[in-house]
Amino acid sequence: MPLDHAEACGYCVLLAHVPGLLFALALFVAMLLRRIRLPFLARY
């Protein structure tokens, strides 16, 4: 359990935003890979 309020707020912010950031990053990487792979797959 965090000792002070600022520490608790920091943990809350991290817990609130990390899943969204990870999801956005995964979505970005997936779109990037699709954009890179689709032309190669279309050629063969």
Short mmCIF file of C-alpha atoms in Angstrom, two decimals:
data_model
loop_
_atom_site.label_atom_id
_atom_site.label_comp_id
_atom_site.label_asym_id
_atom_site.label_seq_id
_atom_site.Cartn_x
_atom_site.Cartn_y
_atom_site.Cartn_z
CA MET A 1 0.00 0.00 0.00
CA PRO A 2 1.46 3.40 -1.00
CA LEU A 3 2.31 5.73 1.88
CA ASP A 4 1.36 9.13 0.46
CA HIS A 5 -1.33 10.43 -1.88
CA ALA A 6 1.05 11.43 -4.70
CA GLU A 7 2.44 7.89 -4.84
CA ALA A 8 -1.08 6.47 -4.94
CA CYS A 9 -2.01 8.86 -7.76
CA GLY A 10 1.10 7.83 -9.69
CA TYR A 11 0.14 4.17 -9.42
CA CYS A 12 -3.45 4.96 -10.43
CA VAL A 13 -2.30 6.90 -13.49
CA LEU A 14 0.04 4.08 -14.52
CA LEU A 15 -2.64 1.43 -14.03
CA ALA A 16 -5.16 3.53 -15.95
CA HIS A 17 -2.94 4.41 -18.92
CA VAL A 18 -0.58 1.45 -19.40
CA PRO A 19 -3.24 -0.92 -20.88
CA GLY A 20 -4.36 1.77 -23.33
CA LEU A 21 -0.77 2.55 -24.34
CA LEU A 22 0.03 -1.15 -24.80
CA PHE A 23 -3.12 -1.60 -26.90
CA ALA A 24 -2.26 1.43 -29.05
CA LEU A 25 1.32 0.20 -29.48
CA ALA A 26 0.15 -3.31 -30.43
CA LEU A 27 -2.36 -1.87 -32.91
CA PHE A 28 0.32 0.37 -34.45
CA VAL A 29 2.78 -2.53 -34.79
CA ALA A 30 0.06 -4.77 -36.29
CA MET A 31 -0.86 -2.11 -38.87
CA LEU A 32 2.82 -1.55 -39.65
CA LEU A 33 3.40 -5.28 -40.18
CA ARG A 34 0.28 -5.56 -42.37
CA ARG A 35 1.43 -2.61 -44.44
CA ILE A 36 4.89 -4.15 -44.85
CA ARG A 37 3.70 -7.73 -45.49
CA LEU A 38 0.72 -7.19 -47.80
CA PRO A 39 2.70 -5.99 -50.87
CA PHE A 40 5.12 -8.92 -50.50
CA LEU A 41 2.24 -11.41 -50.17
CA ALA A 42 0.44 -9.90 -53.17
CA ARG A 43 3.47 -10.35 -55.44
CA TYR A 44 3.88 -14.08 -54.93
#
